[in-house]
PDB file of C-alpha atoms in Angstrom:
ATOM      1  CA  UNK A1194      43.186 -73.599  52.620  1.00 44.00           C
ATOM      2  CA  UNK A1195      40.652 -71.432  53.750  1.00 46.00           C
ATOM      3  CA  UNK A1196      39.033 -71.100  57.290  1.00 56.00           C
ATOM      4  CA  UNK A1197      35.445 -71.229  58.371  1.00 62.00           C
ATOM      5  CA  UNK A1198      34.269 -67.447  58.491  1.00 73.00           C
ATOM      6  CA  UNK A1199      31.220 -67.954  60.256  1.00 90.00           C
ATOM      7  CA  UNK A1200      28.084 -69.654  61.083  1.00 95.00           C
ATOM      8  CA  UNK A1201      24.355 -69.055  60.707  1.00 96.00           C
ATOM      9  CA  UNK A1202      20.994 -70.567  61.537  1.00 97.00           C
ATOM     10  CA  UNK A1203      18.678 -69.934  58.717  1.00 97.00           C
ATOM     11  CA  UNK A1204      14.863 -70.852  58.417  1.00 98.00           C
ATOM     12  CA  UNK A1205      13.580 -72.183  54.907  1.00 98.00           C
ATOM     13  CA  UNK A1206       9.643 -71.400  54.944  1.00 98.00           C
ATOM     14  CA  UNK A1207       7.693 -73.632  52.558  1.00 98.00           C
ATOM     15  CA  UNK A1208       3.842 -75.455  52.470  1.00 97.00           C
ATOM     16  CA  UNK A1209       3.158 -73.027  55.282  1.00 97.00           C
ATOM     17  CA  UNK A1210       6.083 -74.776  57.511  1.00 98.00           C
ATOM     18  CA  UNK A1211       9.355 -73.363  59.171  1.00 98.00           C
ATOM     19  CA  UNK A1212      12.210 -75.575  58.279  1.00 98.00           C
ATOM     20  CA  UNK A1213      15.490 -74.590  60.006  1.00 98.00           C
ATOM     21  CA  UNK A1214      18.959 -75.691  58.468  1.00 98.00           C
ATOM     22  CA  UNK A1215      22.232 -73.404  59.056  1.00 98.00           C
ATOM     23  CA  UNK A1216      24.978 -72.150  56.989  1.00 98.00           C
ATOM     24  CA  UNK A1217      28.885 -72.655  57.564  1.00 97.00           C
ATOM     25  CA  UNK A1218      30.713 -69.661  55.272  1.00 97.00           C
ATOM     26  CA  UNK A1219      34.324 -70.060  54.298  1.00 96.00           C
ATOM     27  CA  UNK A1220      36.255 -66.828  53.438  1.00 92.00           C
ATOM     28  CA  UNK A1221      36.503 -65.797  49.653  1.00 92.00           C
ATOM     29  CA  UNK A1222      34.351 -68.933  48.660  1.00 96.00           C
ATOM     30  CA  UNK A1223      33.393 -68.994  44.587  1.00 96.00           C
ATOM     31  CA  UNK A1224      31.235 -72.077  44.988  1.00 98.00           C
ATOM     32  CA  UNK A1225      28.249 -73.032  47.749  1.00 98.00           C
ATOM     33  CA  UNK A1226      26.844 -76.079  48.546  1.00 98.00           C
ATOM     34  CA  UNK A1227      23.584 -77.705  49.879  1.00 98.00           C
ATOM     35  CA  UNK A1228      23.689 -80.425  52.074  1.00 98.00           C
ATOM     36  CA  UNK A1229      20.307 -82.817  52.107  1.00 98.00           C
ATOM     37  CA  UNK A1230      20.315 -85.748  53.898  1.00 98.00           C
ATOM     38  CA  UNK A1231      18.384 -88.823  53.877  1.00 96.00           C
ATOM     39  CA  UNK A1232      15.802 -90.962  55.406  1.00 95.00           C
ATOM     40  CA  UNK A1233      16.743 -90.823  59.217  1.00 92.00           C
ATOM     41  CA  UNK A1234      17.349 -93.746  61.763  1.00 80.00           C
ATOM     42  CA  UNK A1235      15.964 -93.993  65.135  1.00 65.00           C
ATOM     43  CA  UNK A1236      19.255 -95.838  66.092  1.00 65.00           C
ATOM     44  CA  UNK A1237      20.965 -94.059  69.014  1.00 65.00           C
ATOM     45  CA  UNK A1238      23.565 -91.430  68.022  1.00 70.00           C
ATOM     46  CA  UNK A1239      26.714 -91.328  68.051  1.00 78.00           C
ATOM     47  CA  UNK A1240      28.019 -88.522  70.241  1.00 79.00           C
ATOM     48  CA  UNK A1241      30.859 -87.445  68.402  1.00 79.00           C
ATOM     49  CA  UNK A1242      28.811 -87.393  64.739  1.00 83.00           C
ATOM     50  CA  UNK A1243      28.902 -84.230  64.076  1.00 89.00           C
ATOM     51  CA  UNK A1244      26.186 -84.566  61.644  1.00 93.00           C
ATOM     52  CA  UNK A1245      25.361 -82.878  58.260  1.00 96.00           C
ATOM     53  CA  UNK A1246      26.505 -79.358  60.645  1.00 96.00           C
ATOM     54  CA  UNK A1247      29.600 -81.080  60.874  1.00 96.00           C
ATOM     55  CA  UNK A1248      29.818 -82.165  56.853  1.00 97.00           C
ATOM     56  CA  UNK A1249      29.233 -78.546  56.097  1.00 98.00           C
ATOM     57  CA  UNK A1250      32.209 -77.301  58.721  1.00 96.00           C
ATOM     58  CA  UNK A1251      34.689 -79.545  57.048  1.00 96.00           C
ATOM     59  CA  UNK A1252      33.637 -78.225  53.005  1.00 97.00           C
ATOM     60  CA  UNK A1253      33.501 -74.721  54.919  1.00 97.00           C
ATOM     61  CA  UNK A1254      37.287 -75.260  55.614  1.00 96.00           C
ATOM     62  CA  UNK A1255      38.254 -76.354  52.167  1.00 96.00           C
ATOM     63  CA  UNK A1256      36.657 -73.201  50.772  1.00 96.00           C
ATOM     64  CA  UNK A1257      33.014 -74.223  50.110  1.00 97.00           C
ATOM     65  CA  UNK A1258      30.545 -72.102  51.605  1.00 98.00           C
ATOM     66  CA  UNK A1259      28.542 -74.946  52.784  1.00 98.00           C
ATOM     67  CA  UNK A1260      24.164 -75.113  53.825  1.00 98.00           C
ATOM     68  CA  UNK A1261      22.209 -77.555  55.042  1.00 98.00           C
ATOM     69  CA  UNK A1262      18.332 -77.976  55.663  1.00 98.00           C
ATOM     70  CA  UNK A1263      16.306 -80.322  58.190  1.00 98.00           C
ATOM     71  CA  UNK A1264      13.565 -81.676  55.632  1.00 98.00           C
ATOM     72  CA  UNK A1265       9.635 -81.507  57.036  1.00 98.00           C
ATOM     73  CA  UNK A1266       9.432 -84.808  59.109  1.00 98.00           C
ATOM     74  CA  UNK A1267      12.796 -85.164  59.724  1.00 96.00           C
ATOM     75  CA  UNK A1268      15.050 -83.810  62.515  1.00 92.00           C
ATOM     76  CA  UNK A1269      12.426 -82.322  64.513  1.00 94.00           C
ATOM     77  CA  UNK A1270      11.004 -80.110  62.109  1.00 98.00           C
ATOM     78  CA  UNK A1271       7.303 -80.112  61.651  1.00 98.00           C
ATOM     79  CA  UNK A1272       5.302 -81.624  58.461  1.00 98.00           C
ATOM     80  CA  UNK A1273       4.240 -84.796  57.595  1.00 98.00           C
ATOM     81  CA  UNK A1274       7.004 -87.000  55.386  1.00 98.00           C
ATOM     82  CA  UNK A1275       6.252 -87.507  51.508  1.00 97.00           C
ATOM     83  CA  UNK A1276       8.959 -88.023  48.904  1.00 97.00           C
ATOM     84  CA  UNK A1277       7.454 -84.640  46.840  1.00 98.00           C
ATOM     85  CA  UNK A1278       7.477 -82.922  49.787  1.00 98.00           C
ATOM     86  CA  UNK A1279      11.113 -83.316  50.271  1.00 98.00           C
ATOM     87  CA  UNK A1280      11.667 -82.144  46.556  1.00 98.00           C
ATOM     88  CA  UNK A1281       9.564 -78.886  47.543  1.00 98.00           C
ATOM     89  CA  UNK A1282      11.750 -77.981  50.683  1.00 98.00           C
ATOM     90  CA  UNK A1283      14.917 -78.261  48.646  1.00 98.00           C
ATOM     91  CA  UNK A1284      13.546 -76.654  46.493  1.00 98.00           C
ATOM     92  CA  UNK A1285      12.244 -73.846  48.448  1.00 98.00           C
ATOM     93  CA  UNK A1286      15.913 -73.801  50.116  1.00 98.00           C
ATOM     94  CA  UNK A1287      17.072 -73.390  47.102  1.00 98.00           C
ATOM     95  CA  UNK A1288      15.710 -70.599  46.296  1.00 98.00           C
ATOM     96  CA  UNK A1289      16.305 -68.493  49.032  1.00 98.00           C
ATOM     97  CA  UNK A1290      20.309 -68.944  49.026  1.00 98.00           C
ATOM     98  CA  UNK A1291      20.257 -68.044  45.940  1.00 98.00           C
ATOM     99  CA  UNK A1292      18.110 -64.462  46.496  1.00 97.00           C
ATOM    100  CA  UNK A1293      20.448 -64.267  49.656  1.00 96.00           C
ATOM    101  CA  UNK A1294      23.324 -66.119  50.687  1.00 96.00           C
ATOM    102  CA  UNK A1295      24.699 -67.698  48.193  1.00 97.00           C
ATOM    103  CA  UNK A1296      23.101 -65.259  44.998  1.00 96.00           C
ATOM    104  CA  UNK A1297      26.437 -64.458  44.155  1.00 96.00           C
ATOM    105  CA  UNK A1298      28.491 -68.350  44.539  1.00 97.00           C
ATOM    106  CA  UNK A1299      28.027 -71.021  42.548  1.00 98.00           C
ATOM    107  CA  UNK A1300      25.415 -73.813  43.622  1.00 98.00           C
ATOM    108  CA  UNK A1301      25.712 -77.416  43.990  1.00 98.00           C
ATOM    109  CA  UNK A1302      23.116 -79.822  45.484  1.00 98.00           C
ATOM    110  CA  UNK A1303      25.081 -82.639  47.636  1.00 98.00           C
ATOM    111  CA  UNK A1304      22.246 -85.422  47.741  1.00 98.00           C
ATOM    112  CA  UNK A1305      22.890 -88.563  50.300  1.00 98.00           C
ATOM    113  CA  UNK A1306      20.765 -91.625  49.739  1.00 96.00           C
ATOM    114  CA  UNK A1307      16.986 -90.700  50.242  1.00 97.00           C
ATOM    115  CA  UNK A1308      18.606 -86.791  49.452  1.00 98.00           C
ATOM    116  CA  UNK A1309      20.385 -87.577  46.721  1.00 98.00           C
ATOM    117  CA  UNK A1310      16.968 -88.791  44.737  1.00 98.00           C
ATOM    118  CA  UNK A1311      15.879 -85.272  45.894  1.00 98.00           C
ATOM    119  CA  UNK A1312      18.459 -83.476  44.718  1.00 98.00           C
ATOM    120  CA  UNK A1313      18.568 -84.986  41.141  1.00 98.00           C
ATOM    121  CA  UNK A1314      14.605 -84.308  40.735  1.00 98.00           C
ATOM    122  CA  UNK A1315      14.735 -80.398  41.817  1.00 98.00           C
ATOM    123  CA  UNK A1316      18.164 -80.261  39.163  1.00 98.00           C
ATOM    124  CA  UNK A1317      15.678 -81.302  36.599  1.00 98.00           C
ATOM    125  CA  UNK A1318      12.614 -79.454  37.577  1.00 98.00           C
ATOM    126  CA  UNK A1319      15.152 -76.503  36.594  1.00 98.00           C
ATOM    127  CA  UNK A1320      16.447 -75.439  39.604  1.00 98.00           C
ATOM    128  CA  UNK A1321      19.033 -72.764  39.519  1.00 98.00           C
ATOM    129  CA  UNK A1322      21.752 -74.749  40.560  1.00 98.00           C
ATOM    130  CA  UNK A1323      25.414 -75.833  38.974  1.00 98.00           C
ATOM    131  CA  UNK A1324      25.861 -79.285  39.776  1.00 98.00           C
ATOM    132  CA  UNK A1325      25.296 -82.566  41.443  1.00 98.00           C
ATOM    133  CA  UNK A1326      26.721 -84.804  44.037  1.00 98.00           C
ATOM    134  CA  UNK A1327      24.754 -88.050  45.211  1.00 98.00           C
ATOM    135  CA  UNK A1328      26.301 -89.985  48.051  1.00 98.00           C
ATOM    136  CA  UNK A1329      24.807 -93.538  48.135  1.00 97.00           C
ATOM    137  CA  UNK A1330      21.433 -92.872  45.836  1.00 97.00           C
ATOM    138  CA  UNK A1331      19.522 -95.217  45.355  1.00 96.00           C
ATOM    139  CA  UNK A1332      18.440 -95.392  41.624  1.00 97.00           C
ATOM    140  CA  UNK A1333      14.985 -96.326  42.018  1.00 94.00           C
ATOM    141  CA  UNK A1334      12.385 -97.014  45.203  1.00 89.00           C
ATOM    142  CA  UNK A1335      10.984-100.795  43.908  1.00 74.00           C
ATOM    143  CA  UNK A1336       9.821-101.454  47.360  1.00 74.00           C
ATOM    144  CA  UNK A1337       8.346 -97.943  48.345  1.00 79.00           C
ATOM    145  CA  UNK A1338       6.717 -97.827  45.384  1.00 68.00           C
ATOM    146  CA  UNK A1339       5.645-101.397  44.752  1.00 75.00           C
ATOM    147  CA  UNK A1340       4.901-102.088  48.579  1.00 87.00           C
ATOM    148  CA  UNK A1341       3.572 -98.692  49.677  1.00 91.00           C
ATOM    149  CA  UNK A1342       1.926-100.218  53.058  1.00 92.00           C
ATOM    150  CA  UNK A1343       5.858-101.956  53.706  1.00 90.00           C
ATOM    151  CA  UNK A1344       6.919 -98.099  52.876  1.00 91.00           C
ATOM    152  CA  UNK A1345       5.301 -96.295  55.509  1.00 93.00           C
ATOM    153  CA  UNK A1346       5.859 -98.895  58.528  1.00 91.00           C
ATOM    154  CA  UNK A1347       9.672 -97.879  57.772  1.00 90.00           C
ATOM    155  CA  UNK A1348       8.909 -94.640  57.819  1.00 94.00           C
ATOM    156  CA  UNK A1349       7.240 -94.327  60.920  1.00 93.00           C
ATOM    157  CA  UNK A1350       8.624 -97.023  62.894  1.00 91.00           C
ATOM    158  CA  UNK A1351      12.079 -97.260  61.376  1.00 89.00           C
ATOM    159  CA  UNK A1352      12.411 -93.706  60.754  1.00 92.00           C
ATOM    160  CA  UNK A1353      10.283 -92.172  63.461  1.00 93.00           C
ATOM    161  CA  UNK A1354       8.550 -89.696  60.544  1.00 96.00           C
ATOM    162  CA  UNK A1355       4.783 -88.848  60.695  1.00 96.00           C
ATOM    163  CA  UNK A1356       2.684 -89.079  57.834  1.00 97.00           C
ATOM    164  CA  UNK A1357      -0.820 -87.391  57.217  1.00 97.00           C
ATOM    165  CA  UNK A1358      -3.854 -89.383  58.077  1.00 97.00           C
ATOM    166  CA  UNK A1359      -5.380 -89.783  54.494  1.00 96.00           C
ATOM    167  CA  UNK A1360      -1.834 -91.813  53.927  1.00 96.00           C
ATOM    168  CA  UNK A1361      -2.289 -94.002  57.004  1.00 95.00           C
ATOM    169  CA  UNK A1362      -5.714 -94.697  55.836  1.00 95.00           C
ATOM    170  CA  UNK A1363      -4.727 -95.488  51.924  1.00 95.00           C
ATOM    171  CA  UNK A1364      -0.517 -95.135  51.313  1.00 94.00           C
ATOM    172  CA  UNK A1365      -1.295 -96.107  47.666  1.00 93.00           C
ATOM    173  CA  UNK A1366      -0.666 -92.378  46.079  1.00 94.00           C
ATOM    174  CA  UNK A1367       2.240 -91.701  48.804  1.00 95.00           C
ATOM    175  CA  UNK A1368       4.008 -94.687  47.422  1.00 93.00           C
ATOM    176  CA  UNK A1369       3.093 -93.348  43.918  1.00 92.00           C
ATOM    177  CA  UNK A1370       5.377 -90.848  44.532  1.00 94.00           C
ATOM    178  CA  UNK A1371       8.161 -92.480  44.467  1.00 94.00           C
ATOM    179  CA  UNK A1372       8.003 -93.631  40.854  1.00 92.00           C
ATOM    180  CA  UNK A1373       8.257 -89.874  39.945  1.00 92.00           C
ATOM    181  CA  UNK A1374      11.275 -89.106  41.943  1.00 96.00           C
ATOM    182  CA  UNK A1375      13.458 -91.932  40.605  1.00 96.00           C
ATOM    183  CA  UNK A1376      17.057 -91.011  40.399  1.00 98.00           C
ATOM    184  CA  UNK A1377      17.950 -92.827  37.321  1.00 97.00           C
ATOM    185  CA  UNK A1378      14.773 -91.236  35.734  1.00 97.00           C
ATOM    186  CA  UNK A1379      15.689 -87.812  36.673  1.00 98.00           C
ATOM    187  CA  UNK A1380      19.213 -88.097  36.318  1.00 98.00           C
ATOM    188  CA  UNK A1381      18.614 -88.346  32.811  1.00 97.00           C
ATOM    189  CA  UNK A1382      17.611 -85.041  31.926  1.00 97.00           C
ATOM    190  CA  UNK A1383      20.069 -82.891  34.183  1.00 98.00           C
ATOM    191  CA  UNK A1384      23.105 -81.730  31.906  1.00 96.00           C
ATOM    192  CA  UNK A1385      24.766 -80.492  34.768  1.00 98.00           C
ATOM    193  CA  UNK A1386      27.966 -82.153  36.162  1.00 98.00           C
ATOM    194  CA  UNK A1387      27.367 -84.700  38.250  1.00 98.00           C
ATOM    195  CA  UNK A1388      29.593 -87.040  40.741  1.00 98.00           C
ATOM    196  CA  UNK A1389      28.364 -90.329  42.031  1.00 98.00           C
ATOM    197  CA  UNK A1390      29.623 -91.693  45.019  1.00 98.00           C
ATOM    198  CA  UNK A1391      29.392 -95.458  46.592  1.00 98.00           C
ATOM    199  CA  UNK A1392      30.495 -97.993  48.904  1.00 97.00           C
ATOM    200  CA  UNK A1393      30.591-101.504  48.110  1.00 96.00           C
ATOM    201  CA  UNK A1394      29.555-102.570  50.858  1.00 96.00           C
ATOM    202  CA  UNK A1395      26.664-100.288  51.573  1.00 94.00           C
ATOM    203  CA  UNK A1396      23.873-102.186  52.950  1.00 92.00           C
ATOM    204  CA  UNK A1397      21.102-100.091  52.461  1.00 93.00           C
ATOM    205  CA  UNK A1398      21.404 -99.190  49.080  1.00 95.00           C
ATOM    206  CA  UNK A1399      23.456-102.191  46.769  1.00 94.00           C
ATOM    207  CA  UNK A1400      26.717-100.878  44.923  1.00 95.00           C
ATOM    208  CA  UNK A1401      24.960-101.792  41.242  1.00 96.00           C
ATOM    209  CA  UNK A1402      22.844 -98.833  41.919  1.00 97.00           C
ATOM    210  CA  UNK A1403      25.831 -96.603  40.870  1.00 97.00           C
ATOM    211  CA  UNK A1404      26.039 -97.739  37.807  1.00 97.00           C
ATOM    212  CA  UNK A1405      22.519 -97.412  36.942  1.00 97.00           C
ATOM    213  CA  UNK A1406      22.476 -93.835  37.450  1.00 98.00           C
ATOM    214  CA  UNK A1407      25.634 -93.297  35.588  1.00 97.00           C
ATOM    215  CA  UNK A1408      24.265 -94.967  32.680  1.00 97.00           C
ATOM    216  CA  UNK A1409      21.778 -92.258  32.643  1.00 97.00           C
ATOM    217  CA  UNK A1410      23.319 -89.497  33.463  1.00 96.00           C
ATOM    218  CA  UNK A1411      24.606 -87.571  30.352  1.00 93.00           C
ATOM    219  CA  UNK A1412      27.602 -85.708  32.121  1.00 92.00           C
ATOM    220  CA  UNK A1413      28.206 -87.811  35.490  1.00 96.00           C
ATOM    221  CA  UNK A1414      32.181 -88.657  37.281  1.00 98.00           C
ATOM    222  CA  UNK A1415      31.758 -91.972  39.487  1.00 98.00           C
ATOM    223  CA  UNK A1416      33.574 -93.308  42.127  1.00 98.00           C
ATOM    224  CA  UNK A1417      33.242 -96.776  43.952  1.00 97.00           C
ATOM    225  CA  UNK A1418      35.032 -96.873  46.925  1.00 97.00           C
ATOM    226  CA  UNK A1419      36.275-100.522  48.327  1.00 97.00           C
ATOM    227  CA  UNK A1420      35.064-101.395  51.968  1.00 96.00           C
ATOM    228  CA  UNK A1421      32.918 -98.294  52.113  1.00 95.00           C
ATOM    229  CA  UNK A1422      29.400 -98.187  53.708  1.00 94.00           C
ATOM    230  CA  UNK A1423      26.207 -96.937  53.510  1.00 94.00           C
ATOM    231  CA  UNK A1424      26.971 -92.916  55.255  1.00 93.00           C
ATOM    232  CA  UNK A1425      29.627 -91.672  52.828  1.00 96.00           C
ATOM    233  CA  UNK A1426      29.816 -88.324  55.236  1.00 95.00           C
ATOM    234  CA  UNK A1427      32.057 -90.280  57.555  1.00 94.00           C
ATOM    235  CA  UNK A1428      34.042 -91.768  55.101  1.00 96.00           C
ATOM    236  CA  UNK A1429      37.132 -89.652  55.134  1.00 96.00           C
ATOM    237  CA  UNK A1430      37.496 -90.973  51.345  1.00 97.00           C
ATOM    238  CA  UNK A1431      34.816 -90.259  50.090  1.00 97.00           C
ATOM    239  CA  UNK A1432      34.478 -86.112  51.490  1.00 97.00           C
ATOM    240  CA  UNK A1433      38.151 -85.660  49.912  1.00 98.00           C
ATOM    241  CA  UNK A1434      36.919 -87.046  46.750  1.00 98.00           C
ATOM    242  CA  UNK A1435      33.917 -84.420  47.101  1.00 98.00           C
ATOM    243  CA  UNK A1436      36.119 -81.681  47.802  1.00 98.00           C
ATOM    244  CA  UNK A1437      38.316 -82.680  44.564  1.00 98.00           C
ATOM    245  CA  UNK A1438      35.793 -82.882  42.444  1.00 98.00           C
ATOM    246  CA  UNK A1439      34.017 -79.206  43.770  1.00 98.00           C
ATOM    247  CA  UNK A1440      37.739 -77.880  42.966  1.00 98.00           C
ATOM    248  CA  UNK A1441      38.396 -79.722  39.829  1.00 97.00           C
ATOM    249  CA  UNK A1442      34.726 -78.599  38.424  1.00 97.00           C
ATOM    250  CA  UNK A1443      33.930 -75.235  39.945  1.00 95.00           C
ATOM    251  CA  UNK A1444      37.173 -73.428  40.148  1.00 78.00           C
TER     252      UNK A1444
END
């Protein structure tokens, strides 16, 4: 098993905005992986989460050289929250490991929930990565999209995200957005290996979700795992099925 070699705070610039996200290296790592995370809670936090930091620390020990990025909106980072703009910050991050960090690893995008939708649009907008992992997706956004003024209270009172004052005043293109970053739409045209991960007893987004992106996704390894929840990152499960799969497939 290989040991954490280090750990750096990068900065992702993108829209003219300064994301910040970090890096955990492991020593002699072939493959690297980028963490994005989901719609946020304003729920109090637990003090011993360690977070997406903490997600990275643990791949970082099994030999994955492991990234992950605050999106604009979330986390403390500036920006106003749209689904597209997500896709552009991954993106952008992206990009940059792989002119720097990571140019010479393998890349996989590790998606959860809201991130996972994220990650399987920039796979097929052609990003230069290897492979997928989504962790609780949801396959579509029927109430974002259909509901767009139902949308945005969650996101600003729910998830404590701004938006930009033309979408307070009319949310109907915001919500838009979601139709176009649909993971069972986008799933469909990403050959890349993928691995879908669930609980069935998430209750944010319903188990039969899995199985609608599978039945999309040309190349895709699922796993349903009993009595699991909505955050898969704490499921001790469901980050040693991750790590089998990144071992199995990138080797």
């Amino acid at each position: 098993m290989n040991l954490t070699e280090r750990e750096l705070q990068v900065q992702v610039q993108v829209d003219d905005l300064t994301l910040t996200g970090g890096i955990c290296f492991a020593r002699k790592a072939h493959t690297g992986v980028l963490l994005l995370h989901g719609i946020p809670s304003t729920a109090p936090a637990d003090p011993a989460d360690e977070g997406y930091p903490g997600l990275a620390r643990a791949l970082a020990r099994q030999g994955f050289s492991a990234a992950w990025l605050n999106m604009r909106a979330a986390k403390g980072q500036p920006g106003h929250f749209s689904i597209q703009g997500w896709v552009r910050d991954a993106t952008a991050a992206v990009m940059r490991l792989r002119q720097q960090e990571f140019r010479d690893l393998r890349l996989v995008l590790i998606g959860s929930s809201a991130g996972g939708a994220v990650a399987a649009e920039v796979a097929r907008r052609g990003a230069p990565v290897d492979g997928v992992a989504l962790l609780a997706a949801p396959a579509e956004w029927v109430s974002f999209a259909a509901h767009p003024e139902a949308g945005l209270e969650r996101i600003t009172r729910d998830a404590g995200m701004t938006v930009s004052p033309e979408v307070r005043a009319d949310p109907s293109a915001w919500g838009a957005e979601f139709m176009d970053v649909a993971t069972q739409t986008s799933i469909a045209n990403v050959r890349l290996p993928v691995l879908i991960l669930q609980g069935d007893q998430d209750e944010v987004v319903p188990a039969e979700h899995a199985g609608a992106i599978a039945r999309r996704a040309p190349n895709a390894e699922v796993h349903i795992l009993e009595g699991s929840t909505h955050q898969l990152r704490k499921d001790p499960r469901a980050v040693q099925l991750l790590v089998d799969w990144l071992t199995r497939t990138f080797a």
